[in-house]
Tab-separated table of C-alpha atoms and ligand atoms in Angstrom:
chain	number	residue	atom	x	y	z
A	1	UNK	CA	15.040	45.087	-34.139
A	2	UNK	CA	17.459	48.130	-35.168
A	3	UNK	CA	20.237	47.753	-33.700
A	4	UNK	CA	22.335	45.582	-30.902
A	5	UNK	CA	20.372	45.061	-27.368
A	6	UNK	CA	20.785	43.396	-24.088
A	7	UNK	CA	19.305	40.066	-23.174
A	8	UNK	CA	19.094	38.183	-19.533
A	9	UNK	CA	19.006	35.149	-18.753
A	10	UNK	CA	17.591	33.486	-15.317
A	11	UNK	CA	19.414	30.012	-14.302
A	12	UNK	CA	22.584	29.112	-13.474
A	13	UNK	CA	23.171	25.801	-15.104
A	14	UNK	CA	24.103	24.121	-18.283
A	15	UNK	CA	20.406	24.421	-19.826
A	16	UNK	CA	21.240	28.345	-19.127
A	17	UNK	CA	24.648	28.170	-20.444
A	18	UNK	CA	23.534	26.915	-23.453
A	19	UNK	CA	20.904	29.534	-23.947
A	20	UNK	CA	23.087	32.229	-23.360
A	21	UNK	CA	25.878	30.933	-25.297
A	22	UNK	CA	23.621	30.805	-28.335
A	23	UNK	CA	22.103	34.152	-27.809
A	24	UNK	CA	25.254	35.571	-27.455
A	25	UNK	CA	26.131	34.845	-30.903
A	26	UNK	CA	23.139	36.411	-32.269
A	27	UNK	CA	24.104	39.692	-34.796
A	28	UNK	CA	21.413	41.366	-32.894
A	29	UNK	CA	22.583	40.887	-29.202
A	30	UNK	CA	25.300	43.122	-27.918
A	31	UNK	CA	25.337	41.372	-24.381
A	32	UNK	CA	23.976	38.341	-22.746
A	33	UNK	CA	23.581	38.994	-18.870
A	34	UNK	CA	23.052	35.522	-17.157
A	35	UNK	CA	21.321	35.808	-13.280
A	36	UNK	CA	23.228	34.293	-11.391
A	37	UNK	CA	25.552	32.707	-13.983
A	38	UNK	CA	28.606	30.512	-13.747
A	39	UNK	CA	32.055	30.915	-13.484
A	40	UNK	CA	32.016	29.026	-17.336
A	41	UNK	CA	29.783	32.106	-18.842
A	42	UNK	CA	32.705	34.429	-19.507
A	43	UNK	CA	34.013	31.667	-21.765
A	44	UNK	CA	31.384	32.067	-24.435
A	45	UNK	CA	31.623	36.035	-23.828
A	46	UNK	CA	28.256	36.151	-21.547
A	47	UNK	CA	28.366	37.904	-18.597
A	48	UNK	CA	27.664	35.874	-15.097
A	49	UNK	CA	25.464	38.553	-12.390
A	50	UNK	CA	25.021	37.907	-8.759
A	51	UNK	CA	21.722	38.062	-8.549
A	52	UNK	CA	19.702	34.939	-6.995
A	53	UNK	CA	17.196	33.284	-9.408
A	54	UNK	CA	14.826	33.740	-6.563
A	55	UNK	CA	15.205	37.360	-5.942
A	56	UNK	CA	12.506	38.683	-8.900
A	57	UNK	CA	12.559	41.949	-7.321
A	58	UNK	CA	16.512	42.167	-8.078
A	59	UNK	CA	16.455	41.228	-11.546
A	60	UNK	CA	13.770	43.274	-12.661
A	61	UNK	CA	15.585	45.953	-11.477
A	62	UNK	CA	18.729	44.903	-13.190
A	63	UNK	CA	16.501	44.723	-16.388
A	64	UNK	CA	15.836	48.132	-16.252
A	65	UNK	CA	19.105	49.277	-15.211
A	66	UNK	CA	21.120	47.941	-18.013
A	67	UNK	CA	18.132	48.725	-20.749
A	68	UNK	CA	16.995	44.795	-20.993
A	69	UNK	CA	15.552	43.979	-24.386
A	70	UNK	CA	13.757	40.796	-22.640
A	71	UNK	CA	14.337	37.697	-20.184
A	72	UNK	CA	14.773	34.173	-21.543
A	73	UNK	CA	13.599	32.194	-17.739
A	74	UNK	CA	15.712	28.391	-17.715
A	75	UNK	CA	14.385	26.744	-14.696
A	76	UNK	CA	10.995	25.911	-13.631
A	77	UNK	CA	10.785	26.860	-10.301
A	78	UNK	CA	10.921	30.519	-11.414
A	79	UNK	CA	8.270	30.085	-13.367
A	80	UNK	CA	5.637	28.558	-11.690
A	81	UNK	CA	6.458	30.818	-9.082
A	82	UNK	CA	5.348	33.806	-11.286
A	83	UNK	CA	8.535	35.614	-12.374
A	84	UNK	CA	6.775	36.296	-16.337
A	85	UNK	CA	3.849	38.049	-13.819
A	86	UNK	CA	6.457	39.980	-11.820
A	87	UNK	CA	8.230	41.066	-14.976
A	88	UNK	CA	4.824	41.658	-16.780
A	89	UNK	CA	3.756	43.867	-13.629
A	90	UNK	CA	6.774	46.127	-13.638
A	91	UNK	CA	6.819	46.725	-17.938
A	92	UNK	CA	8.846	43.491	-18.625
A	93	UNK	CA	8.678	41.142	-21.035
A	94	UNK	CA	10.227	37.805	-19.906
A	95	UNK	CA	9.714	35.021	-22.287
A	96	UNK	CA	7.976	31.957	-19.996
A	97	UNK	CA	4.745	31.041	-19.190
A	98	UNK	CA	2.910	32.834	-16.569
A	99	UNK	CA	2.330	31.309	-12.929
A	100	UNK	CA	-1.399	30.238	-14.371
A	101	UNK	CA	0.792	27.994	-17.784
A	102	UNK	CA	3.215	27.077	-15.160
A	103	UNK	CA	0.347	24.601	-13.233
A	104	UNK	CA	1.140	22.308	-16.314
A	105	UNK	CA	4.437	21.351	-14.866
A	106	UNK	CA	3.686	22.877	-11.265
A	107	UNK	CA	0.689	19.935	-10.649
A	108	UNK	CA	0.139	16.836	-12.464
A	109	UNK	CA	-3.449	16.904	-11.865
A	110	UNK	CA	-3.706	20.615	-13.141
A	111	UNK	CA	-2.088	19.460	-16.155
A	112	UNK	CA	-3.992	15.526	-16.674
A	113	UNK	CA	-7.259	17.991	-16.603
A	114	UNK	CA	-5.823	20.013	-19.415
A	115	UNK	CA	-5.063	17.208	-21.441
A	116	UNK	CA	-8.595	15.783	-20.437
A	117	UNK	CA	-10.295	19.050	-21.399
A	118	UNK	CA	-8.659	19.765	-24.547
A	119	UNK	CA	-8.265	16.369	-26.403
A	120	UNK	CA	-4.924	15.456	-25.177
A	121	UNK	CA	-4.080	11.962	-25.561
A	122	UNK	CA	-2.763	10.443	-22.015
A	123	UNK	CA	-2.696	7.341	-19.943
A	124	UNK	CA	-6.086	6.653	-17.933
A	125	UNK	CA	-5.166	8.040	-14.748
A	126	UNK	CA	-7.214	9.226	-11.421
A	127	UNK	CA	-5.859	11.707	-9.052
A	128	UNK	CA	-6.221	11.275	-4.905
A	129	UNK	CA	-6.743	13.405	-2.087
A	130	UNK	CA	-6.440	10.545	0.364
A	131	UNK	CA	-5.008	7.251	1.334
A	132	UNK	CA	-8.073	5.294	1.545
A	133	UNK	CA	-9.546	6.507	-2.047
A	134	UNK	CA	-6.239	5.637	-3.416
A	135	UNK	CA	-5.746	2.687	-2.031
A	136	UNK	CA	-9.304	1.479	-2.920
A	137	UNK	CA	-8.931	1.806	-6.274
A	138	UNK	CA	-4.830	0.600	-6.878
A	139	UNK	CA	-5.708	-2.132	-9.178
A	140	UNK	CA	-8.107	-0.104	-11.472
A	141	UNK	CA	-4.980	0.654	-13.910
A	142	UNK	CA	-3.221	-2.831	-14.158
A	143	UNK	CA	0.419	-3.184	-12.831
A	144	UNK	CA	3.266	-2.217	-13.336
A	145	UNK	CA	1.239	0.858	-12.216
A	146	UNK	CA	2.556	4.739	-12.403
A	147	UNK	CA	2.536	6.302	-9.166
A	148	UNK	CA	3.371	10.239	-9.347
A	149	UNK	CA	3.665	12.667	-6.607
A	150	UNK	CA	1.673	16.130	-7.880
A	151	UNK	CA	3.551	18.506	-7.474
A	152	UNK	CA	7.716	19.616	-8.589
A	153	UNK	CA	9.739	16.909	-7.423
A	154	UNK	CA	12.786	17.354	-10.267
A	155	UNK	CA	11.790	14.374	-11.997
A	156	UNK	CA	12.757	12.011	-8.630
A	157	UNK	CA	8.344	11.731	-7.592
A	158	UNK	CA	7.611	9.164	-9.819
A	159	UNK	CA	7.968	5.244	-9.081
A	160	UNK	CA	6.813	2.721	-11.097
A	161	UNK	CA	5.540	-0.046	-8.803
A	162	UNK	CA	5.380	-3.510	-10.092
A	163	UNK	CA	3.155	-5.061	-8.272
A	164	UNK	CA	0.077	-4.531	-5.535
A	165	UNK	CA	2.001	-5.095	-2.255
A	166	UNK	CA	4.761	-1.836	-3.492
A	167	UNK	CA	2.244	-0.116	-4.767
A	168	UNK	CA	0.464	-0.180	-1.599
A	169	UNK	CA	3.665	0.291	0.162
A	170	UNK	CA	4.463	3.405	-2.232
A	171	UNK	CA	0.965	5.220	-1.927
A	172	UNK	CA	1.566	5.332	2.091
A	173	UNK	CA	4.871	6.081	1.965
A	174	UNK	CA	4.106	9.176	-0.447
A	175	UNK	CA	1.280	10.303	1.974
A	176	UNK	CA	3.071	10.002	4.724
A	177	UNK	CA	5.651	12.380	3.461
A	178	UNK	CA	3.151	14.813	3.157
A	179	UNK	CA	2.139	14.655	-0.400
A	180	UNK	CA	-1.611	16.198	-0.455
A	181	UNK	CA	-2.180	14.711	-3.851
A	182	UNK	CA	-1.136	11.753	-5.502
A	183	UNK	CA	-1.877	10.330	-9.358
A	184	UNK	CA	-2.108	6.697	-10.036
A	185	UNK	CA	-1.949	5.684	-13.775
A	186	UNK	CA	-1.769	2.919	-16.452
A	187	UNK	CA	1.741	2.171	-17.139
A	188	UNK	CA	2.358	2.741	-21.144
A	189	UNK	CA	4.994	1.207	-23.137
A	190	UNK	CA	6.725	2.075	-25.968
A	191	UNK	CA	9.812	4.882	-26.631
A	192	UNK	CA	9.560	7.701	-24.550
A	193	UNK	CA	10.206	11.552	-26.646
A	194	UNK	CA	10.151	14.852	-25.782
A	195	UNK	CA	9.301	17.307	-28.051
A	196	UNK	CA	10.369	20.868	-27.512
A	197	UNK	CA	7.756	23.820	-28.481
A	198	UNK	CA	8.219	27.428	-28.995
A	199	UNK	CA	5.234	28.784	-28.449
A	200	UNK	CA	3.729	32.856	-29.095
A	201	UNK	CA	-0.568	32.128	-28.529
A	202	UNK	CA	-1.441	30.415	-30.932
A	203	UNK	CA	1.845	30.027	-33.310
A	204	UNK	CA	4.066	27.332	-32.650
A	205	UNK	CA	7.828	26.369	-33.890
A	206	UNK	CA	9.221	22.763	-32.921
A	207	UNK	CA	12.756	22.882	-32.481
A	208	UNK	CA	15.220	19.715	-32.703
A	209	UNK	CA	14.236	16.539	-31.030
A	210	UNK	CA	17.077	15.236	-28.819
A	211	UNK	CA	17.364	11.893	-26.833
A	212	UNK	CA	18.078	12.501	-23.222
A	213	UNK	CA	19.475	9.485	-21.029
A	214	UNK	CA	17.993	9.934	-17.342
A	215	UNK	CA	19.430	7.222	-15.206
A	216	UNK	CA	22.471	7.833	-13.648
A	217	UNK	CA	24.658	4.939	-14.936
A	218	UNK	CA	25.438	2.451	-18.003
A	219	UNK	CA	22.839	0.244	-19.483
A	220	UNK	CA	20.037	2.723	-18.045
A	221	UNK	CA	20.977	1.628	-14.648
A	222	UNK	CA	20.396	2.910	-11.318
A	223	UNK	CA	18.994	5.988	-10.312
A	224	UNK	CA	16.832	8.995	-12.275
A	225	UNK	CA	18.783	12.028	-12.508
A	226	UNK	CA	18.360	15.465	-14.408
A	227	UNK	CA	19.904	13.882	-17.533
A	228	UNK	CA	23.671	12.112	-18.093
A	229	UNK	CA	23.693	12.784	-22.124
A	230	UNK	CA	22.074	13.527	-25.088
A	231	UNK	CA	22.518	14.104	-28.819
A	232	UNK	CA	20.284	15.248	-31.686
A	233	UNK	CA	18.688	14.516	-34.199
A	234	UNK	CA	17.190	11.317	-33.386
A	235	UNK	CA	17.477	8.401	-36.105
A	236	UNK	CA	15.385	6.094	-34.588
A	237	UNK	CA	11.997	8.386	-35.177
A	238	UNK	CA	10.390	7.572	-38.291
A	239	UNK	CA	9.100	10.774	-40.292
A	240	UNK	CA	5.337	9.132	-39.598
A	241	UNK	CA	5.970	9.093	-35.881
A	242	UNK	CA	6.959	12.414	-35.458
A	243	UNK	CA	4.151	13.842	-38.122
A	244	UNK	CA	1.892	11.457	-35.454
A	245	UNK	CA	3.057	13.599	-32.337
A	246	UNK	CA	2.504	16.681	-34.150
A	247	UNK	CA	-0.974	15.657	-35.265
A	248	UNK	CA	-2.232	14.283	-32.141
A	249	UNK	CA	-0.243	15.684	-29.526
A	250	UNK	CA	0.758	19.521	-30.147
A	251	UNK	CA	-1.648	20.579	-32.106
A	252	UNK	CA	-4.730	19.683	-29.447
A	253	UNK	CA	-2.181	21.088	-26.747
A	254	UNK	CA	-1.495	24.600	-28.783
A	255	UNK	CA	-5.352	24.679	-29.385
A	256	UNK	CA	-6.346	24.187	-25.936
A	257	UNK	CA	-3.589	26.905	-24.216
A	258	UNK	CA	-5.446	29.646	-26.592
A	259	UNK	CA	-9.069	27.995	-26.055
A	260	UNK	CA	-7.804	28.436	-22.195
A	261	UNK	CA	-7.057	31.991	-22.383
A	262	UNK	CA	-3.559	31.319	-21.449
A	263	UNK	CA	-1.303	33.516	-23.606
A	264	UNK	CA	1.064	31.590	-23.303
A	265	UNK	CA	4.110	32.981	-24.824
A	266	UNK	CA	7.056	30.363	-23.952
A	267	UNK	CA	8.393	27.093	-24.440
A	268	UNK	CA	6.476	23.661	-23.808
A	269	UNK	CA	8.390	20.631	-23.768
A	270	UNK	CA	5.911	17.645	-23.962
A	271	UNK	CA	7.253	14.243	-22.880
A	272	UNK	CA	5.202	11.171	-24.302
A	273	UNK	CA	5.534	7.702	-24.516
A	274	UNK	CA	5.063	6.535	-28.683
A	275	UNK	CA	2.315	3.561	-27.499
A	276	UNK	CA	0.817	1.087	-30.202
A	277	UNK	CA	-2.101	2.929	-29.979
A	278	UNK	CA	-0.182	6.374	-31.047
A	279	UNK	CA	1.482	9.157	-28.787
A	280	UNK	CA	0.222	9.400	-25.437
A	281	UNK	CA	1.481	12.550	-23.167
A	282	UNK	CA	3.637	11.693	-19.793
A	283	UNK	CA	3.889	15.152	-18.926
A	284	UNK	CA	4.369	18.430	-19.237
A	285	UNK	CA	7.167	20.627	-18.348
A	286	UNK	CA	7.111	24.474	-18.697
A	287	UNK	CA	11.310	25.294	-19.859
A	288	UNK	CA	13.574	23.480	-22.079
A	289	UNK	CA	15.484	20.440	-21.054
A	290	UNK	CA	18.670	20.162	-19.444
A	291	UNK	CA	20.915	18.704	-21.263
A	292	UNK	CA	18.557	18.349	-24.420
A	293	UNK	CA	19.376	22.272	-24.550
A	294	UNK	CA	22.840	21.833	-25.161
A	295	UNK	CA	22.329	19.812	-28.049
A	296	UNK	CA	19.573	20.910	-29.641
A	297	UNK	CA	20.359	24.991	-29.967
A	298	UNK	CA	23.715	23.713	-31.635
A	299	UNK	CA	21.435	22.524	-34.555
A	300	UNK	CA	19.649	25.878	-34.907
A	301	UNK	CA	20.458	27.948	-37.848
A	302	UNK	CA	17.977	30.127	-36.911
A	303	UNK	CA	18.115	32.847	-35.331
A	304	UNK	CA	17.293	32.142	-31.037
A	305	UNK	CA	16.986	35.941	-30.923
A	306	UNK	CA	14.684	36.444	-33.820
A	307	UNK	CA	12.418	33.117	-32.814
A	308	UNK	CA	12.053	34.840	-28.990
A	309	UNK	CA	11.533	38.591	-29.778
A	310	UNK	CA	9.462	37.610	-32.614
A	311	UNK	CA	7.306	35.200	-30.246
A	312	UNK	CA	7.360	37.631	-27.525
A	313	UNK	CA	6.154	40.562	-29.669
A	314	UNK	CA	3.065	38.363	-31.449
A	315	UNK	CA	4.970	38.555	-34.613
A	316	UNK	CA	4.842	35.685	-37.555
A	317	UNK	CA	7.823	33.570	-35.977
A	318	UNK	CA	10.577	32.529	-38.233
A	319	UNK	CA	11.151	28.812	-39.787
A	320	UNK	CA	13.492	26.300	-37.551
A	321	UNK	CA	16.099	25.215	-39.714
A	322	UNK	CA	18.023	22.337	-38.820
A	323	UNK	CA	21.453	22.283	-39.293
A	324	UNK	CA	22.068	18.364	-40.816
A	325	UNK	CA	25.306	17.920	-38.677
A	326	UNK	CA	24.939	15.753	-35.667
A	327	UNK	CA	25.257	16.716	-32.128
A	328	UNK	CA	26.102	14.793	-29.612
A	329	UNK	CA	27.133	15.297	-25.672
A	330	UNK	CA	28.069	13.434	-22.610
A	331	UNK	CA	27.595	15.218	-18.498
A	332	UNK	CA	30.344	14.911	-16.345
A	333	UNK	CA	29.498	14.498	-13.105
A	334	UNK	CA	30.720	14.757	-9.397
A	335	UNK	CA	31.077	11.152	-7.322
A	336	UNK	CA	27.788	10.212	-5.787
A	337	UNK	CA	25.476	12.292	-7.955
A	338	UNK	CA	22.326	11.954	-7.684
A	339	UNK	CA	21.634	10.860	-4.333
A	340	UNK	CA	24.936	12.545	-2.334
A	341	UNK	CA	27.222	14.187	-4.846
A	342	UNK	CA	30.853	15.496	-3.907
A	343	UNK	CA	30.917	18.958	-3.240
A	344	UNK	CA	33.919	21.124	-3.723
A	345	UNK	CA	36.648	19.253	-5.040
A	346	UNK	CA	39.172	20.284	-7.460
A	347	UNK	CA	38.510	20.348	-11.157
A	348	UNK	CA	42.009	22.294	-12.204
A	349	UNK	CA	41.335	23.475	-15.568
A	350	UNK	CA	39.593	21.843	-18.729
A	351	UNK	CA	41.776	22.104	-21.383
A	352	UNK	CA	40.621	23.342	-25.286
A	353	UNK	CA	40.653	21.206	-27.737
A	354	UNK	CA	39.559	21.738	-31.685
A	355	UNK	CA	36.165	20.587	-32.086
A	356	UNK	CA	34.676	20.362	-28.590
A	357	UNK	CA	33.060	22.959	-26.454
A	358	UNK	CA	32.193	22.740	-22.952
A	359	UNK	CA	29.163	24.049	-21.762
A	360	UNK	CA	29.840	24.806	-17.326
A	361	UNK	CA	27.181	23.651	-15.220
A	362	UNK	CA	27.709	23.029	-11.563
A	363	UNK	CA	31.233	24.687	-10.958
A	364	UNK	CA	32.595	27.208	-8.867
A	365	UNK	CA	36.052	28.819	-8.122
A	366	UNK	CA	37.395	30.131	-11.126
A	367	UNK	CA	38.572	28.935	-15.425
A	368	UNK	CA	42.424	28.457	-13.994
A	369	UNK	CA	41.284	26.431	-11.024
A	370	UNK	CA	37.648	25.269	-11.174
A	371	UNK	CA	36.021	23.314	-8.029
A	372	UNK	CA	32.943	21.152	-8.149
A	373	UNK	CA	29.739	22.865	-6.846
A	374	UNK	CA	27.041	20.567	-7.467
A	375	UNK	CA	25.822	16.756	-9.232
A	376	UNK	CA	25.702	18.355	-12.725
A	377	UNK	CA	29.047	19.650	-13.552
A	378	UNK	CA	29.546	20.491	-17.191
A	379	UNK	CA	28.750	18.404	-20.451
A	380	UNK	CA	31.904	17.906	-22.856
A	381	UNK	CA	29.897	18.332	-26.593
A	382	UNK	CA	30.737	18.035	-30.493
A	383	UNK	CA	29.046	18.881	-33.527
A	384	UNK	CA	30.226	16.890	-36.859
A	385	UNK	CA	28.706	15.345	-39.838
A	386	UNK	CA	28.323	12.104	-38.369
A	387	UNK	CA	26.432	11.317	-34.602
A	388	UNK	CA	29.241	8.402	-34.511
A	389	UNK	CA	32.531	11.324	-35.403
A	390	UNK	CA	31.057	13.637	-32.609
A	391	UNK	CA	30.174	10.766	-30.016
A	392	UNK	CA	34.490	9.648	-30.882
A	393	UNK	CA	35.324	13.529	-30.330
A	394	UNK	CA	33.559	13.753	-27.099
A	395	UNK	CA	34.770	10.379	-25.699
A	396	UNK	CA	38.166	10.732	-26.303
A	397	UNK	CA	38.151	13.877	-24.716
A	398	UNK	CA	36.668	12.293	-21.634
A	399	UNK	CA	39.342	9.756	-21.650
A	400	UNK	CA	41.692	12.155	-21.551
A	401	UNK	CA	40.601	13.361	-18.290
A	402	UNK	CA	41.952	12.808	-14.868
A	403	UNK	CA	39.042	13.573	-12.584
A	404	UNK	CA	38.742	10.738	-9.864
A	405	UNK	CA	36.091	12.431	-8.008
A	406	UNK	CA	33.906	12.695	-11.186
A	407	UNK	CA	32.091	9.978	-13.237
A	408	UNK	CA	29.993	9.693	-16.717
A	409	UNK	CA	27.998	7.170	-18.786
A	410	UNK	CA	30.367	5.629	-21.331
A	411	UNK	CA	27.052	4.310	-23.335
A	412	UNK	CA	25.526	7.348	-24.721
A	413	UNK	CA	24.205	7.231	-27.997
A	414	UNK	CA	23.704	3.451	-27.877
A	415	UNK	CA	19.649	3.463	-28.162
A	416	UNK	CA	21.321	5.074	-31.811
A	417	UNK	CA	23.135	2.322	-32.585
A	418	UNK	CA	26.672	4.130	-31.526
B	501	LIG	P1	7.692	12.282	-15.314
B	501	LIG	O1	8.264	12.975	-14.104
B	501	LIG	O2	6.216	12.378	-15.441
B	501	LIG	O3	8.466	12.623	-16.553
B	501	LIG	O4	8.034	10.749	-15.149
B	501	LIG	C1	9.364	10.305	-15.032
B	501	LIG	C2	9.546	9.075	-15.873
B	501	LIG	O5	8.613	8.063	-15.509
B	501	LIG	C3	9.281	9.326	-17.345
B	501	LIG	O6	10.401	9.847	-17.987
B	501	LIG	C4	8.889	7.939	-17.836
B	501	LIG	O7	10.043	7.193	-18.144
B	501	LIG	C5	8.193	7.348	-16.657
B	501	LIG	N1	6.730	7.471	-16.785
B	501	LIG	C6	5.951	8.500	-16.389
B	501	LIG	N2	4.655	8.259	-16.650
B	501	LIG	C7	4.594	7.053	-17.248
B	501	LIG	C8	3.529	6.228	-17.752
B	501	LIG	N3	2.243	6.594	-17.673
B	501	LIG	N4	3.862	5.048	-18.302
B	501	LIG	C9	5.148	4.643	-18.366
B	501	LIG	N5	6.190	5.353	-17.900
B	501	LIG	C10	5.925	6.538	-17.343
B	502	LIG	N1	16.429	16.318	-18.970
B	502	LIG	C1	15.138	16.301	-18.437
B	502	LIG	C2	14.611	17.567	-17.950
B	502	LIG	O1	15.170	18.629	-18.164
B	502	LIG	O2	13.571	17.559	-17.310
């Protein structure tokens, strides 16, 4: 690592702004290309590129244009569309699982045969080809009963039915939107984590846990979105329970991706629910989290350059050290997010203010004038010694707002006690 090299990053979100923010601050970065970027980037001193996240032929020849180091790949899609292949093909090294790790996220079948393979603890589960075979067996697993679409559906293909008459309902409905494969399984209980895993083979770093808040508004009401808030570290985990998810969960996981012949060189964020009976694995996803990102690189005194290159070149990864300071961050969003959000409306400009940062999501137009361009439009965040000083710094900044075509969920933190 002599001297300062390039970086890109693939995504255009706040997950992505995050990342490149935080690599951009590396001593051993001299610029952080983001593909395609926000309007926000040029705020943290990365550099937004038209390129489509789509368009791997583009990017891998902007890689090699402007001499590259390596790709840090945000969203999923990418991914399990083979990008780290593409990249691998042409002399690249992206950092990502290839299209073959990807399945884990890509198919929920793929990945409930993983976890059966390997050890995994999960819910007892059976995956369908057809309506009948489904249907036959709907009251195998108990109700409320889990009913997931297989493949990507950003987190909206899951409904937990209550009883036989909407499961029954749910199963055709799913088929008859052309699902080809359908999972039915127990319904666990208990607190739900996600645990965030950089992985290089075999060698494995856990970075921060952070507490996401999925449904769209107060009191974990109405609908499932991408994620309305989050802070880190958690203070409701016991030491035991975490040590427990380690033991049982990642371990048998990072055994069975080098058993598998995966290499998979990346990171793994495992969601699982902490039952009576010890963790049990929801699912996998192949990328960080959006908005965990946000507040979990915050905490990281080490190096995200070092942990990636290091990772990427099968070299003995560095420690994660936490730093002890809370942090803590609420998304702003545009009216009628998730299911029909506003599109285009004026944002004017966000002003500074000592103590926050504002990582841009969704947003368009440019710093002196911003519009809305999306659900997800930026997440107001604060670090301080306390998870009850940043959640005040955060929601008085909120306050201070005038946005009437944007909304946010006045309750985060409360599952901490704030
Ligand atoms: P997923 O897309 O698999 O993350 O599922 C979305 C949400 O459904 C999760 O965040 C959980 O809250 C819930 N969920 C998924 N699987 C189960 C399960 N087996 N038992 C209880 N809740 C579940
Ligand atoms: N915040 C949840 C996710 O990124 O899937």
């Amino acid at each position: 690592m002599a001297g300062q090299v390039n970086v890109l990053v693939v995504g255009e979100g706040g997950r992505e702004f995050a990342i490149a923010k935080k690599l951009q601050e590396s001593p051993h970065v001299k610029q952080v290309y983001c593909a395609p970027g926000n309007v926000g980037m040029p705020t943290v001193g990365v550099q937004p590129v038209a390129i489509a996240e789509t368009d791997f032929a583009g990017l891998i020849k902007f890689a090699k244009e402007h001499a590259v180091a390596w790709t840090f790949v945000g969203p999923e899609d990418c991914l399990v569309d083979g990008i780290v292949d593409d990249f691998a093909a042409a002399g690249l090294k992206a950092f990502g699982p290839n299209a073959r790790a990807a399945q884990l996220e890509g198919s929920k079948d793929y990945a409930l045969n993983f976890m059966n393979n390997y050890g995994v603890p999960t819910a007892r589960h059976a995956s369908y080809r057809d309506q009948t075979a489904a249907l036959a067996e709907i009251d195998q697993f108990g109700f409320p009963l889990v009913i997931k679409e297989n493949g990507l559906a950003g987190g909206k293909g899951v409904v937990i039915a209550q009883d036989h008459a909407t499961a029954v309902q749910t199963v055709k409905e799913m088929f008859a939107s052309g699902q080809a494969r359908l999972v039915l399984e127990e319904c666990l209980v208990g607190p739900e984590y996600s645990m965030f895993v950089l992985l290089s083979n075999g060698h494995y770093r856990i970075l921060p846990m952070a507490q996401d808040h999925k449904r769209a508004y107060d009191s974990d009401k109405g609908p499932n979105t991408g994620g309305m808030g989050a802070y880190s570290p958690l203070p409701q985990l016991s030491a035991a329970d975490r040590q427990a998810m380690v033991d049982q969960v990642v371990v048998p996981t990072v055994n069975g991706l080098v058993a598998g012949g995966y290499h998979y060189h990346g990171i793994l964020y495992i969601g699982l629910i902490m039952t009576a009976t010890g963790p049990k694995v929801i699912e996998y996803n192949v990328r960080l989290g959006d908005p965990e990102t946000q507040v979990i690189l915050p905490r990281l005194q080490t190096d995200l350059f070092e942990l990636v290159d290091r990772a990427l070149n099968d070299q003995p990864l560095p420690e994660v050290v936490e730093d002890p300071r809370a942090s803590f961050g609420v998304v702003l969003a545009s009216q009628g997010y998730p299911q029909k959000p506003v599109h285009g409306q004026a944002l004017g400009k966000f002003p500074t203010a000592a103590g926050v940062e504002i990582d841009y999501a969704n947003v368009a137009g440019s710093l002196a004038d911003l519009r809305g361009a999306g659900g997800r439009l930026l997440m107001v965040l604060a670090q301080a010694d306390s998870l009850a000083a940043a959640h005040d710094r955060v929601y008085d900044y909120l306050a201070a707002l005038d946005e009437p075509e944007c909304f946010y969920r006045t309750d985060i933190g409360a599952k901490a006690g704030l």
